[in-house]
Amino acid sequence: MGMPDPYTRTQILTASPHQLRGLVLKHAIQEAQRLMQFLEKDAGEQILSSGSRLRALVLELIPEKSTAIDPNLLSRLRSIGVYLYRRIGIACSQRDPMIANEVLKLLVFEQETWNQLMDRLQADPSGELSPGQTNLAG
């Protein structure tokens, strides 16, 4: 995975934490799709490389411990990240596209949920649901 194009680089460097999480989710989904393609082709070295990139992206999605996040929510988010990380490893080692597809579906669901939350935060005129109050981006 080379350097991102200038537009993507600028987008990453200027993103707020919640926008950055959305970008990481987007790229994780793209990498999961590539992994599935490599698994279907049984492209050994590319599977390992793609799996490593995907696991690095998933690690970025796991929030750090924080007092600003509800402990129960934090625990669930961390558990999902750990689960995805492990499943990616299994998908790569067993060359199993079905497991990679499970990872892809969970990432898409995570992205949809994240986008719904961001839409809700933007639509809230009272400011009660500001991203600063509940920093889910880690």
mmCIF file with all atom_site columns, C-alpha atoms in Angstrom, residues 1-3 24-25 27-38 43-61 85 88-89 92 103 107:
data_model
loop_
_atom_site.group_PDB
_atom_site.id
_atom_site.type_symbol
_atom_site.label_atom_id
_atom_site.label_alt_id
_atom_site.label_comp_id
_atom_site.label_asym_id
_atom_site.label_entity_id
_atom_site.label_seq_id
_atom_site.pdbx_PDB_ins_code
_atom_site.Cartn_x
_atom_site.Cartn_y
_atom_site.Cartn_z
_atom_site.occupancy
_atom_site.B_iso_or_equiv
_atom_site.pdbx_formal_charge
_atom_site.auth_seq_id
_atom_site.auth_comp_id
_atom_site.auth_asym_id
_atom_site.auth_atom_id
_atom_site.pdbx_PDB_model_num
ATOM 1  C CA . MET A 1 1   ? 0.000   0.000   0.000  1.00 0.00 ? 1   MET A CA 1
ATOM 2  C CA . GLY A 1 2   ? 1.808   3.118   -1.199 1.00 0.00 ? 2   GLY A CA 1
ATOM 3  C CA . MET A 1 3   ? 1.437   6.715   -0.238 1.00 0.00 ? 3   MET A CA 1
ATOM 4  C CA . VAL A 1 24  ? -10.384 4.276   8.552  1.00 0.00 ? 24  VAL A CA 1
ATOM 5  C CA . LEU A 1 25  ? -13.627 2.301   8.279  1.00 0.00 ? 25  LEU A CA 1
ATOM 6  C CA . HIS A 1 27  ? -10.286 1.938   3.950  1.00 0.00 ? 27  HIS A CA 1
ATOM 7  C CA . ALA A 1 28  ? -10.775 -1.167  6.104  1.00 0.00 ? 28  ALA A CA 1
ATOM 8  C CA . ILE A 1 29  ? -13.771 -2.139  3.958  1.00 0.00 ? 29  ILE A CA 1
ATOM 9  C CA . GLN A 1 30  ? -11.741 -1.623  0.791  1.00 0.00 ? 30  GLN A CA 1
ATOM 10 C CA . GLU A 1 31  ? -8.923  -3.755  2.194  1.00 0.00 ? 31  GLU A CA 1
ATOM 11 C CA . ALA A 1 32  ? -11.376 -6.475  3.282  1.00 0.00 ? 32  ALA A CA 1
ATOM 12 C CA . GLN A 1 33  ? -12.722 -6.565  -0.277 1.00 0.00 ? 33  GLN A CA 1
ATOM 13 C CA . ARG A 1 34  ? -9.165  -6.928  -1.623 1.00 0.00 ? 34  ARG A CA 1
ATOM 14 C CA . LEU A 1 35  ? -8.479  -9.695  0.881  1.00 0.00 ? 35  LEU A CA 1
ATOM 15 C CA . MET A 1 36  ? -11.531 -11.582 -0.327 1.00 0.00 ? 36  MET A CA 1
ATOM 16 C CA . GLN A 1 37  ? -10.338 -11.276 -3.932 1.00 0.00 ? 37  GLN A CA 1
ATOM 17 C CA . PHE A 1 38  ? -6.891  -12.586 -3.004 1.00 0.00 ? 38  PHE A CA 1
ATOM 18 C CA . ALA A 1 43  ? -2.714  -15.589 -3.914 1.00 0.00 ? 43  ALA A CA 1
ATOM 19 C CA . GLY A 1 44  ? -0.567  -16.503 -0.904 1.00 0.00 ? 44  GLY A CA 1
ATOM 20 C CA . GLU A 1 45  ? 1.762   -13.527 -0.478 1.00 0.00 ? 45  GLU A CA 1
ATOM 21 C CA . GLN A 1 46  ? -0.970  -11.024 -1.356 1.00 0.00 ? 46  GLN A CA 1
ATOM 22 C CA . ILE A 1 47  ? -3.265  -12.640 1.230  1.00 0.00 ? 47  ILE A CA 1
ATOM 23 C CA . LEU A 1 48  ? -0.677  -12.137 3.956  1.00 0.00 ? 48  LEU A CA 1
ATOM 24 C CA . SER A 1 49  ? 0.057   -8.575  2.900  1.00 0.00 ? 49  SER A CA 1
ATOM 25 C CA . SER A 1 50  ? -3.602  -7.605  2.641  1.00 0.00 ? 50  SER A CA 1
ATOM 26 C CA . GLY A 1 51  ? -4.407  -9.341  5.925  1.00 0.00 ? 51  GLY A CA 1
ATOM 27 C CA . SER A 1 52  ? -1.626  -7.404  7.659  1.00 0.00 ? 52  SER A CA 1
ATOM 28 C CA . ARG A 1 53  ? -2.898  -4.081  6.293  1.00 0.00 ? 53  ARG A CA 1
ATOM 29 C CA . LEU A 1 54  ? -6.465  -4.924  7.303  1.00 0.00 ? 54  LEU A CA 1
ATOM 30 C CA . ARG A 1 55  ? -5.436  -5.904  10.820 1.00 0.00 ? 55  ARG A CA 1
ATOM 31 C CA . ALA A 1 56  ? -3.499  -2.631  11.166 1.00 0.00 ? 56  ALA A CA 1
ATOM 32 C CA . LEU A 1 57  ? -6.642  -0.718  10.151 1.00 0.00 ? 57  LEU A CA 1
ATOM 33 C CA . VAL A 1 58  ? -8.753  -2.688  12.626 1.00 0.00 ? 58  VAL A CA 1
ATOM 34 C CA . LEU A 1 59  ? -6.247  -1.873  15.377 1.00 0.00 ? 59  LEU A CA 1
ATOM 35 C CA . GLU A 1 60  ? -6.779  1.810   14.568 1.00 0.00 ? 60  GLU A CA 1
ATOM 36 C CA . LEU A 1 61  ? -10.519 1.313   15.129 1.00 0.00 ? 61  LEU A CA 1
ATOM 37 C CA . TYR A 1 85  ? -8.573  -8.863  14.378 1.00 0.00 ? 85  TYR A CA 1
ATOM 38 C CA . ILE A 1 88  ? -8.804  -11.761 9.915  1.00 0.00 ? 88  ILE A CA 1
ATOM 39 C CA . GLY A 1 89  ? -5.901  -13.884 11.144 1.00 0.00 ? 89  GLY A CA 1
ATOM 40 C CA . CYS A 1 92  ? -5.667  -15.602 6.202  1.00 0.00 ? 92  CYS A CA 1
ATOM 41 C CA . VAL A 1 103 ? -15.286 -9.587  8.533  1.00 0.00 ? 103 VAL A CA 1
ATOM 42 C CA . LEU A 1 107 ? -17.066 -3.690  8.896  1.00 0.00 ? 107 LEU A CA 1
#
